[in-house]
Amino acid sequence: MDDRASRLALKARLPRTWDPFFARHGNFTTVQVAAIPPILDGRNVIISAPTASGKTEAAVAPLIERHCSTGRCGLTLLYLTPTRALVNDLLKRLSPPLDALSLPLSVKTRDQNTFRPDRPTPLLITTPESLDSLITSHARGLADLRGVVLDELHLFDRAPRGDHLRVLLNRLRRIRQYAQSVGDAPDSELHYVALSATLSQPARTASRYFSDAEAIVSDGGARSLEAELIALPGESTDALCDYLATFRGRGWRKALAFCNSRAEVEAYAAAVRRQSPFGNAVYVHYSNIATLRRRETEQAFATAEAAICFATTTLELGIDIGDIDAVLLIGPPGSREAFAQRVGRGNRRGDTVRAACFFRSTLERLIFATLIDEISMPEPETPGWFRPSVGVQQVFSVIKQNPSGGVREQELTATFGDLLPASDLRAVLGELEVRHYLRPGRPGEWRPGPKLQTLFDQQNAATCPLSLYSNIANQGGPQVEIRDQHTHATVAFAEAQWLAGPVLVLEGREVRVQWVDGEALWVVGHQGDEDSEHLRYRALRQHLDYRLTRCLPLALGLWLGDAPVLPTVPRWWLFHWLGDVYGHVFRDLLARSERVVTAPEPALGVVLPSRPAVSLWSSWDEELVAEYLDENVKAVERLLSMGPYQHLLPRSLAAQSVIEQFDIPAFLQAVRALRIVVPTPDQERDLRELIRDSK
């Protein structure tokens, strides 16, 4: 069958969804041709394809054809996505075709909830955290579920939220099995489709979430990268403003600028606003901006003819903000995934992605060069260990779900399945009893203790220390609400350390603090020469993972594994390129045998009192590293992503989980691959620049 005939045949298999989902394009994309048939056939699929390749339609349309029959009642399809902003974007994107099909759609997030458990819509878009809340309060409403879409799976995987999602899927399966057992459902099957743009081994990744995963991998729609490296020295913004001034000559109108901190977003937005080629159309977007303000910004930026928006990670995902001519990165992200996500936001209607990479140090230049040159380099797949700290959160959630106010150990064992061994679960339960979060009920039953009951009562408080439904770490502590003095509207939320002076920067504009009451800080617009503490540019770099850092020597003309040494009288620099986590442990283990070991830039290297030799680490083995990790659990925990409930684990299980996540065999492999080399004069020059930057 030729290509035209196969596409016509596929169209015929979508009698209801062709018109609302695909007719305006007049055709299917490459990934849709590959993915829709197996989904229509009922197979579990993971679609790995570039941004803007039509993955969402490739998942939703065939699931509707297969599972959403006319007149069917109850929640049928669940669409899980990582952010509330993406939930809102999908609502706008999917509402028109679903309205044409007369299929109601609802969303459930902390900011917006249109889902009614007593009258559920066939489709629900939500986040794992809101799904956890829904299971806890209205599990019966999920009994008729047929299909689940996992969007942006790479953002969940290998993180506490991914482990959380794995348990939630187990809980959904148990709800379906119970519904079948009591005759409320004819079967217990769930149909899964996962979506991702950046996975090296998609089938293996998907297997952690559902069985029999069939990978649909497509590079159709992949775009070439056209990147410029631009120096942005010191605290000057001249190079940035000069670049923006070229937009008119290039025929460009819109730019999206990513920074690595909220302080940088505000500082660079304020600086550009003073001499903006975009007039007043200079926008700011990050998580602490109030939800309504962020939505207004997204809408204003999307509809503006010419504008620039400075953002943190909040705009990395596919929120509709219109077509972007160029993406600006002020400082590099710490991983290839984040880099690909950021540059992928640009020029989505063209074949080329345009990016301007502004570096403020030699290290940033090397990271950018590595990201640009190695963006498509295959990544090693890491094991998907389960973090037992997520088990603590899920024990609390399951107890909250149970109408009797307690839970039997047998039920918890079935909920976790193979994710948390029974012995580890018993250790968790015992520790929670000692800490007064649980108390024994009837034989084999656990009920809330006084501390858990207090945590239940605190869930709606702004100062709640732990979310009952979330495994997202709460950084920065309690926040202060910032309101506009004239409109009384909430503008943003900020940690106390942001509020050190009378003049602040919000959304790229200076504001003056008028007064503070018991609930909020009230501000008005400020015009004057008084400098604001928050106009200081902070050249922050993100956490560097080993997979990226190990490739940095390639940008210097070195080979993978090359460990150049340099004399810096009276000491020696050894560059190991191990990244932040492995670099810290490498430094500490060396310090056991060396008199003085320092690491001004631990992700890159260490400073030793004498010329280093491979023999310093050639004898290290798994027992030695495990002993170190066990002795330094708290310090290493802070370097790893272990989840907000890690501190409630028994000490032995906390140490075990740290050792697993650290991956001792991978560390020893990386260390044993190091080869001490003498750099060439050109390489030495660049390495000495790195040393100067680290001082």
mmCIF file with all atom_site columns, N, CA and C in Angstrom, residues 574 576 578 581-594 597 606 608 613-626 628 662 664-674:
data_model
loop_
_atom_site.group_PDB
_atom_site.id
_atom_site.type_symbol
_atom_site.label_atom_id
_atom_site.label_alt_id
_atom_site.label_comp_id
_atom_site.label_asym_id
_atom_site.label_entity_id
_atom_site.label_seq_id
_atom_site.pdbx_PDB_ins_code
_atom_site.Cartn_x
_atom_site.Cartn_y
_atom_site.Cartn_z
_atom_site.occupancy
_atom_site.B_iso_or_equiv
_atom_site.pdbx_formal_charge
_atom_site.auth_seq_id
_atom_site.auth_comp_id
_atom_site.auth_asym_id
_atom_site.auth_atom_id
_atom_site.pdbx_PDB_model_num
ATOM 1   N N  . LEU A 1 574 ? 43.444 19.109 39.432 1.00 0.00 ? 574 LEU A N  1
ATOM 2   C CA . LEU A 1 574 ? 43.086 17.898 38.680 1.00 0.00 ? 574 LEU A CA 1
ATOM 3   C C  . LEU A 1 574 ? 41.656 18.070 38.189 1.00 0.00 ? 574 LEU A C  1
ATOM 4   N N  . HIS A 1 576 ? 38.468 16.430 36.749 1.00 0.00 ? 576 HIS A N  1
ATOM 5   C CA . HIS A 1 576 ? 37.900 15.081 36.621 1.00 0.00 ? 576 HIS A CA 1
ATOM 6   C C  . HIS A 1 576 ? 36.577 15.059 35.853 1.00 0.00 ? 576 HIS A C  1
ATOM 7   N N  . LEU A 1 578 ? 33.400 15.175 36.747 1.00 0.00 ? 578 LEU A N  1
ATOM 8   C CA . LEU A 1 578 ? 32.485 14.180 37.309 1.00 0.00 ? 578 LEU A CA 1
ATOM 9   C C  . LEU A 1 578 ? 31.102 14.733 37.649 1.00 0.00 ? 578 LEU A C  1
ATOM 10  N N  . VAL A 1 581 ? 27.435 15.747 41.948 1.00 0.00 ? 581 VAL A N  1
ATOM 11  C CA . VAL A 1 581 ? 27.263 14.679 42.930 1.00 0.00 ? 581 VAL A CA 1
ATOM 12  C C  . VAL A 1 581 ? 28.534 13.845 43.037 1.00 0.00 ? 581 VAL A C  1
ATOM 13  N N  . TYR A 1 582 ? 28.959 13.264 41.930 1.00 0.00 ? 582 TYR A N  1
ATOM 14  C CA . TYR A 1 582 ? 30.158 12.435 41.956 1.00 0.00 ? 582 TYR A CA 1
ATOM 15  C C  . TYR A 1 582 ? 31.385 13.262 42.332 1.00 0.00 ? 582 TYR A C  1
ATOM 16  N N  . GLY A 1 583 ? 31.429 14.528 41.921 1.00 0.00 ? 583 GLY A N  1
ATOM 17  C CA . GLY A 1 583 ? 32.569 15.378 42.241 1.00 0.00 ? 583 GLY A CA 1
ATOM 18  C C  . GLY A 1 583 ? 32.731 15.611 43.735 1.00 0.00 ? 583 GLY A C  1
ATOM 19  N N  . HIS A 1 584 ? 31.625 15.813 44.446 1.00 0.00 ? 584 HIS A N  1
ATOM 20  C CA . HIS A 1 584 ? 31.702 15.992 45.895 1.00 0.00 ? 584 HIS A CA 1
ATOM 21  C C  . HIS A 1 584 ? 32.236 14.735 46.580 1.00 0.00 ? 584 HIS A C  1
ATOM 22  N N  . VAL A 1 585 ? 31.748 13.587 46.174 1.00 0.00 ? 585 VAL A N  1
ATOM 23  C CA . VAL A 1 585 ? 32.190 12.336 46.803 1.00 0.00 ? 585 VAL A CA 1
ATOM 24  C C  . VAL A 1 585 ? 33.646 12.053 46.446 1.00 0.00 ? 585 VAL A C  1
ATOM 25  N N  . PHE A 1 586 ? 34.041 12.303 45.205 1.00 0.00 ? 586 PHE A N  1
ATOM 26  C CA . PHE A 1 586 ? 35.430 12.122 44.781 1.00 0.00 ? 586 PHE A CA 1
ATOM 27  C C  . PHE A 1 586 ? 36.360 12.972 45.654 1.00 0.00 ? 586 PHE A C  1
ATOM 28  N N  . ARG A 1 587 ? 35.978 14.227 45.880 1.00 0.00 ? 587 ARG A N  1
ATOM 29  C CA . ARG A 1 587 ? 36.787 15.111 46.724 1.00 0.00 ? 587 ARG A CA 1
ATOM 30  C C  . ARG A 1 587 ? 36.931 14.554 48.131 1.00 0.00 ? 587 ARG A C  1
ATOM 31  N N  . ASP A 1 588 ? 35.824 14.124 48.724 1.00 0.00 ? 588 ASP A N  1
ATOM 32  C CA . ASP A 1 588 ? 35.870 13.661 50.109 1.00 0.00 ? 588 ASP A CA 1
ATOM 33  C C  . ASP A 1 588 ? 36.661 12.369 50.256 1.00 0.00 ? 588 ASP A C  1
ATOM 34  N N  . LEU A 1 589 ? 36.554 11.476 49.273 1.00 0.00 ? 589 LEU A N  1
ATOM 35  C CA . LEU A 1 589 ? 37.318 10.236 49.357 1.00 0.00 ? 589 LEU A CA 1
ATOM 36  C C  . LEU A 1 589 ? 38.807 10.508 49.182 1.00 0.00 ? 589 LEU A C  1
ATOM 37  N N  . LEU A 1 590 ? 39.163 11.427 48.315 1.00 0.00 ? 590 LEU A N  1
ATOM 38  C CA . LEU A 1 590 ? 40.578 11.801 48.180 1.00 0.00 ? 590 LEU A CA 1
ATOM 39  C C  . LEU A 1 590 ? 41.105 12.407 49.475 1.00 0.00 ? 590 LEU A C  1
ATOM 40  N N  . ALA A 1 591 ? 40.243 13.162 50.158 1.00 0.00 ? 591 ALA A N  1
ATOM 41  C CA . ALA A 1 591 ? 40.673 13.834 51.385 1.00 0.00 ? 591 ALA A CA 1
ATOM 42  C C  . ALA A 1 591 ? 41.039 12.845 52.482 1.00 0.00 ? 591 ALA A C  1
ATOM 43  N N  . ARG A 1 592 ? 40.618 11.606 52.358 1.00 0.00 ? 592 ARG A N  1
ATOM 44  C CA . ARG A 1 592 ? 40.983 10.604 53.353 1.00 0.00 ? 592 ARG A CA 1
ATOM 45  C C  . ARG A 1 592 ? 42.465 10.251 53.289 1.00 0.00 ? 592 ARG A C  1
ATOM 46  N N  . SER A 1 593 ? 43.082 10.406 52.111 1.00 0.00 ? 593 SER A N  1
ATOM 47  C CA . SER A 1 593 ? 44.485 10.040 51.958 1.00 0.00 ? 593 SER A CA 1
ATOM 48  C C  . SER A 1 593 ? 45.397 11.233 51.717 1.00 0.00 ? 593 SER A C  1
ATOM 49  N N  . GLU A 1 594 ? 44.830 12.391 51.324 1.00 0.00 ? 594 GLU A N  1
ATOM 50  C CA . GLU A 1 594 ? 45.632 13.576 51.058 1.00 0.00 ? 594 GLU A CA 1
ATOM 51  C C  . GLU A 1 594 ? 45.484 14.572 52.214 1.00 0.00 ? 594 GLU A C  1
ATOM 52  N N  . VAL A 1 597 ? 42.670 18.794 50.423 1.00 0.00 ? 597 VAL A N  1
ATOM 53  C CA . VAL A 1 597 ? 41.929 18.679 49.168 1.00 0.00 ? 597 VAL A CA 1
ATOM 54  C C  . VAL A 1 597 ? 40.829 19.724 49.188 1.00 0.00 ? 597 VAL A C  1
ATOM 55  N N  . VAL A 1 606 ? 39.447 19.060 41.475 1.00 0.00 ? 606 VAL A N  1
ATOM 56  C CA . VAL A 1 606 ? 39.899 19.259 42.846 1.00 0.00 ? 606 VAL A CA 1
ATOM 57  C C  . VAL A 1 606 ? 41.291 19.864 42.824 1.00 0.00 ? 606 VAL A C  1
ATOM 58  N N  . LEU A 1 608 ? 44.938 19.649 44.774 1.00 0.00 ? 608 LEU A N  1
ATOM 59  C CA . LEU A 1 608 ? 45.703 18.717 45.604 1.00 0.00 ? 608 LEU A CA 1
ATOM 60  C C  . LEU A 1 608 ? 47.048 19.323 45.984 1.00 0.00 ? 608 LEU A C  1
ATOM 61  N N  . ALA A 1 613 ? 48.219 11.225 41.024 1.00 0.00 ? 613 ALA A N  1
ATOM 62  C CA . ALA A 1 613 ? 48.462 9.999  40.273 1.00 0.00 ? 613 ALA A CA 1
ATOM 63  C C  . ALA A 1 613 ? 47.214 9.139  40.328 1.00 0.00 ? 613 ALA A C  1
ATOM 64  N N  . VAL A 1 614 ? 47.046 8.300  39.312 1.00 0.00 ? 614 VAL A N  1
ATOM 65  C CA . VAL A 1 614 ? 45.869 7.429  39.257 1.00 0.00 ? 614 VAL A CA 1
ATOM 66  C C  . VAL A 1 614 ? 45.793 6.531  40.480 1.00 0.00 ? 614 VAL A C  1
ATOM 67  N N  . SER A 1 615 ? 46.953 6.240  41.067 1.00 0.00 ? 615 SER A N  1
ATOM 68  C CA . SER A 1 615 ? 46.972 5.345  42.227 1.00 0.00 ? 615 SER A CA 1
ATOM 69  C C  . SER A 1 615 ? 46.177 5.896  43.401 1.00 0.00 ? 615 SER A C  1
ATOM 70  N N  . LEU A 1 616 ? 45.890 7.197  43.388 1.00 0.00 ? 616 LEU A N  1
ATOM 71  C CA . LEU A 1 616 ? 45.117 7.781  44.482 1.00 0.00 ? 616 LEU A CA 1
ATOM 72  C C  . LEU A 1 616 ? 43.724 7.178  44.581 1.00 0.00 ? 616 LEU A C  1
ATOM 73  N N  . TRP A 1 617 ? 43.160 6.760  43.463 1.00 0.00 ? 617 TRP A N  1
ATOM 74  C CA . TRP A 1 617 ? 41.797 6.218  43.482 1.00 0.00 ? 617 TRP A CA 1
ATOM 75  C C  . TRP A 1 617 ? 41.683 4.826  42.855 1.00 0.00 ? 617 TRP A C  1
ATOM 76  N N  . SER A 1 618 ? 42.776 4.276  42.404 1.00 0.00 ? 618 SER A N  1
ATOM 77  C CA . SER A 1 618 ? 42.706 2.979  41.713 1.00 0.00 ? 618 SER A CA 1
ATOM 78  C C  . SER A 1 618 ? 42.275 1.842  42.639 1.00 0.00 ? 618 SER A C  1
ATOM 79  N N  . SER A 1 619 ? 42.472 2.007  43.947 1.00 0.00 ? 619 SER A N  1
ATOM 80  C CA . SER A 1 619 ? 42.117 0.922  44.877 1.00 0.00 ? 619 SER A CA 1
ATOM 81  C C  . SER A 1 619 ? 40.710 1.057  45.444 1.00 0.00 ? 619 SER A C  1
ATOM 82  N N  . TRP A 1 620 ? 39.992 2.101  45.082 1.00 0.00 ? 620 TRP A N  1
ATOM 83  C CA . TRP A 1 620 ? 38.642 2.263  45.617 1.00 0.00 ? 620 TRP A CA 1
ATOM 84  C C  . TRP A 1 620 ? 37.748 1.124  45.147 1.00 0.00 ? 620 TRP A C  1
ATOM 85  N N  . ASP A 1 621 ? 36.889 0.658  46.046 1.00 0.00 ? 621 ASP A N  1
ATOM 86  C CA . ASP A 1 621 ? 35.951 -0.408 45.682 1.00 0.00 ? 621 ASP A CA 1
ATOM 87  C C  . ASP A 1 621 ? 34.562 -0.068 46.221 1.00 0.00 ? 621 ASP A C  1
ATOM 88  N N  . GLU A 1 622 ? 33.580 -0.918 45.926 1.00 0.00 ? 622 GLU A N  1
ATOM 89  C CA . GLU A 1 622 ? 32.192 -0.643 46.315 1.00 0.00 ? 622 GLU A CA 1
ATOM 90  C C  . GLU A 1 622 ? 32.037 -0.562 47.826 1.00 0.00 ? 622 GLU A C  1
ATOM 91  N N  . GLU A 1 623 ? 32.780 -1.386 48.541 1.00 0.00 ? 623 GLU A N  1
ATOM 92  C CA . GLU A 1 623 ? 32.666 -1.376 49.998 1.00 0.00 ? 623 GLU A CA 1
ATOM 93  C C  . GLU A 1 623 ? 33.114 -0.038 50.574 1.00 0.00 ? 623 GLU A C  1
ATOM 94  N N  . LEU A 1 624 ? 34.207 0.512  50.054 1.00 0.00 ? 624 LEU A N  1
ATOM 95  C CA . LEU A 1 624 ? 34.708 1.794  50.536 1.00 0.00 ? 624 LEU A CA 1
ATOM 96  C C  . LEU A 1 624 ? 33.706 2.916  50.262 1.00 0.00 ? 624 LEU A C  1
ATOM 97  N N  . VAL A 1 625 ? 33.176 2.949  49.042 1.00 0.00 ? 625 VAL A N  1
ATOM 98  C CA . VAL A 1 625 ? 32.239 4.020  48.683 1.00 0.00 ? 625 VAL A CA 1
ATOM 99  C C  . VAL A 1 625 ? 30.951 3.885  49.493 1.00 0.00 ? 625 VAL A C  1
ATOM 100 N N  . ALA A 1 626 ? 30.459 2.657  49.661 1.00 0.00 ? 626 ALA A N  1
ATOM 101 C CA . ALA A 1 626 ? 29.238 2.439  50.442 1.00 0.00 ? 626 ALA A CA 1
ATOM 102 C C  . ALA A 1 626 ? 29.433 2.870  51.888 1.00 0.00 ? 626 ALA A C  1
ATOM 103 N N  . TYR A 1 628 ? 31.471 5.235  52.933 1.00 0.00 ? 628 TYR A N  1
ATOM 104 C CA . TYR A 1 628 ? 31.442 6.697  52.943 1.00 0.00 ? 628 TYR A CA 1
ATOM 105 C C  . TYR A 1 628 ? 30.012 7.215  52.856 1.00 0.00 ? 628 TYR A C  1
ATOM 106 N N  . PHE A 1 662 ? 22.693 6.930  44.273 1.00 0.00 ? 662 PHE A N  1
ATOM 107 C CA . PHE A 1 662 ? 24.038 7.378  43.919 1.00 0.00 ? 662 PHE A CA 1
ATOM 108 C C  . PHE A 1 662 ? 24.625 6.503  42.817 1.00 0.00 ? 662 PHE A C  1
ATOM 109 N N  . ILE A 1 664 ? 26.782 3.324  42.895 1.00 0.00 ? 664 ILE A N  1
ATOM 110 C CA . ILE A 1 664 ? 28.217 3.121  43.127 1.00 0.00 ? 664 ILE A CA 1
ATOM 111 C C  . ILE A 1 664 ? 28.921 2.519  41.916 1.00 0.00 ? 664 ILE A C  1
ATOM 112 N N  . PRO A 1 665 ? 28.364 1.486  41.254 1.00 0.00 ? 665 PRO A N  1
ATOM 113 C CA . PRO A 1 665 ? 29.070 0.944  40.075 1.00 0.00 ? 665 PRO A CA 1
ATOM 114 C C  . PRO A 1 665 ? 29.316 2.000  38.996 1.00 0.00 ? 665 PRO A C  1
ATOM 115 N N  . ALA A 1 666 ? 28.327 2.889  38.757 1.00 0.00 ? 666 ALA A N  1
ATOM 116 C CA . ALA A 1 666 ? 28.518 3.931  37.749 1.00 0.00 ? 666 ALA A CA 1
ATOM 117 C C  . ALA A 1 666 ? 29.594 4.916  38.188 1.00 0.00 ? 666 ALA A C  1
ATOM 118 N N  . PHE A 1 667 ? 29.634 5.236  39.488 1.00 0.00 ? 667 PHE A N  1
ATOM 119 C CA . PHE A 1 667 ? 30.668 6.138  40.003 1.00 0.00 ? 667 PHE A CA 1
ATOM 120 C C  . PHE A 1 667 ? 32.053 5.539  39.828 1.00 0.00 ? 667 PHE A C  1
ATOM 121 N N  . LEU A 1 668 ? 32.216 4.273  40.213 1.00 0.00 ? 668 LEU A N  1
ATOM 122 C CA . LEU A 1 668 ? 33.527 3.639  40.093 1.00 0.00 ? 668 LEU A CA 1
ATOM 123 C C  . LEU A 1 668 ? 33.945 3.495  38.632 1.00 0.00 ? 668 LEU A C  1
ATOM 124 N N  . GLN A 1 669 ? 32.984 3.225  37.767 1.00 0.00 ? 669 GLN A N  1
ATOM 125 C CA . GLN A 1 669 ? 33.300 3.157  36.342 1.00 0.00 ? 669 GLN A CA 1
ATOM 126 C C  . GLN A 1 669 ? 33.807 4.508  35.846 1.00 0.00 ? 669 GLN A C  1
ATOM 127 N N  . ALA A 1 670 ? 33.147 5.592  36.285 1.00 0.00 ? 670 ALA A N  1
ATOM 128 C CA . ALA A 1 670 ? 33.572 6.922  35.867 1.00 0.00 ? 670 ALA A CA 1
ATOM 129 C C  . ALA A 1 670 ? 34.958 7.261  36.393 1.00 0.00 ? 670 ALA A C  1
ATOM 130 N N  . VAL A 1 671 ? 35.217 6.904  37.646 1.00 0.00 ? 671 VAL A N  1
ATOM 131 C CA . VAL A 1 671 ? 36.515 7.212  38.256 1.00 0.00 ? 671 VAL A CA 1
ATOM 132 C C  . VAL A 1 671 ? 37.625 6.392  37.608 1.00 0.00 ? 671 VAL A C  1
ATOM 133 N N  . ARG A 1 672 ? 37.369 5.114  37.374 1.00 0.00 ? 672 ARG A N  1
ATOM 134 C CA . ARG A 1 672 ? 38.401 4.244  36.795 1.00 0.00 ? 672 ARG A CA 1
ATOM 135 C C  . ARG A 1 672 ? 38.695 4.589  35.345 1.00 0.00 ? 672 ARG A C  1
ATOM 136 N N  . ALA A 1 673 ? 37.769 5.309  34.708 1.00 0.00 ? 673 ALA A N  1
ATOM 137 C CA . ALA A 1 673 ? 37.996 5.709  33.314 1.00 0.00 ? 673 ALA A CA 1
ATOM 138 C C  . ALA A 1 673 ? 38.893 6.938  33.203 1.00 0.00 ? 673 ALA A C  1
ATOM 139 N N  . LEU A 1 674 ? 39.204 7.589  34.342 1.00 0.00 ? 674 LEU A N  1
ATOM 140 C CA . LEU A 1 674 ? 40.009 8.803  34.299 1.00 0.00 ? 674 LEU A CA 1
ATOM 141 C C  . LEU A 1 674 ? 41.456 8.479  33.905 1.00 0.00 ? 674 LEU A C  1
#
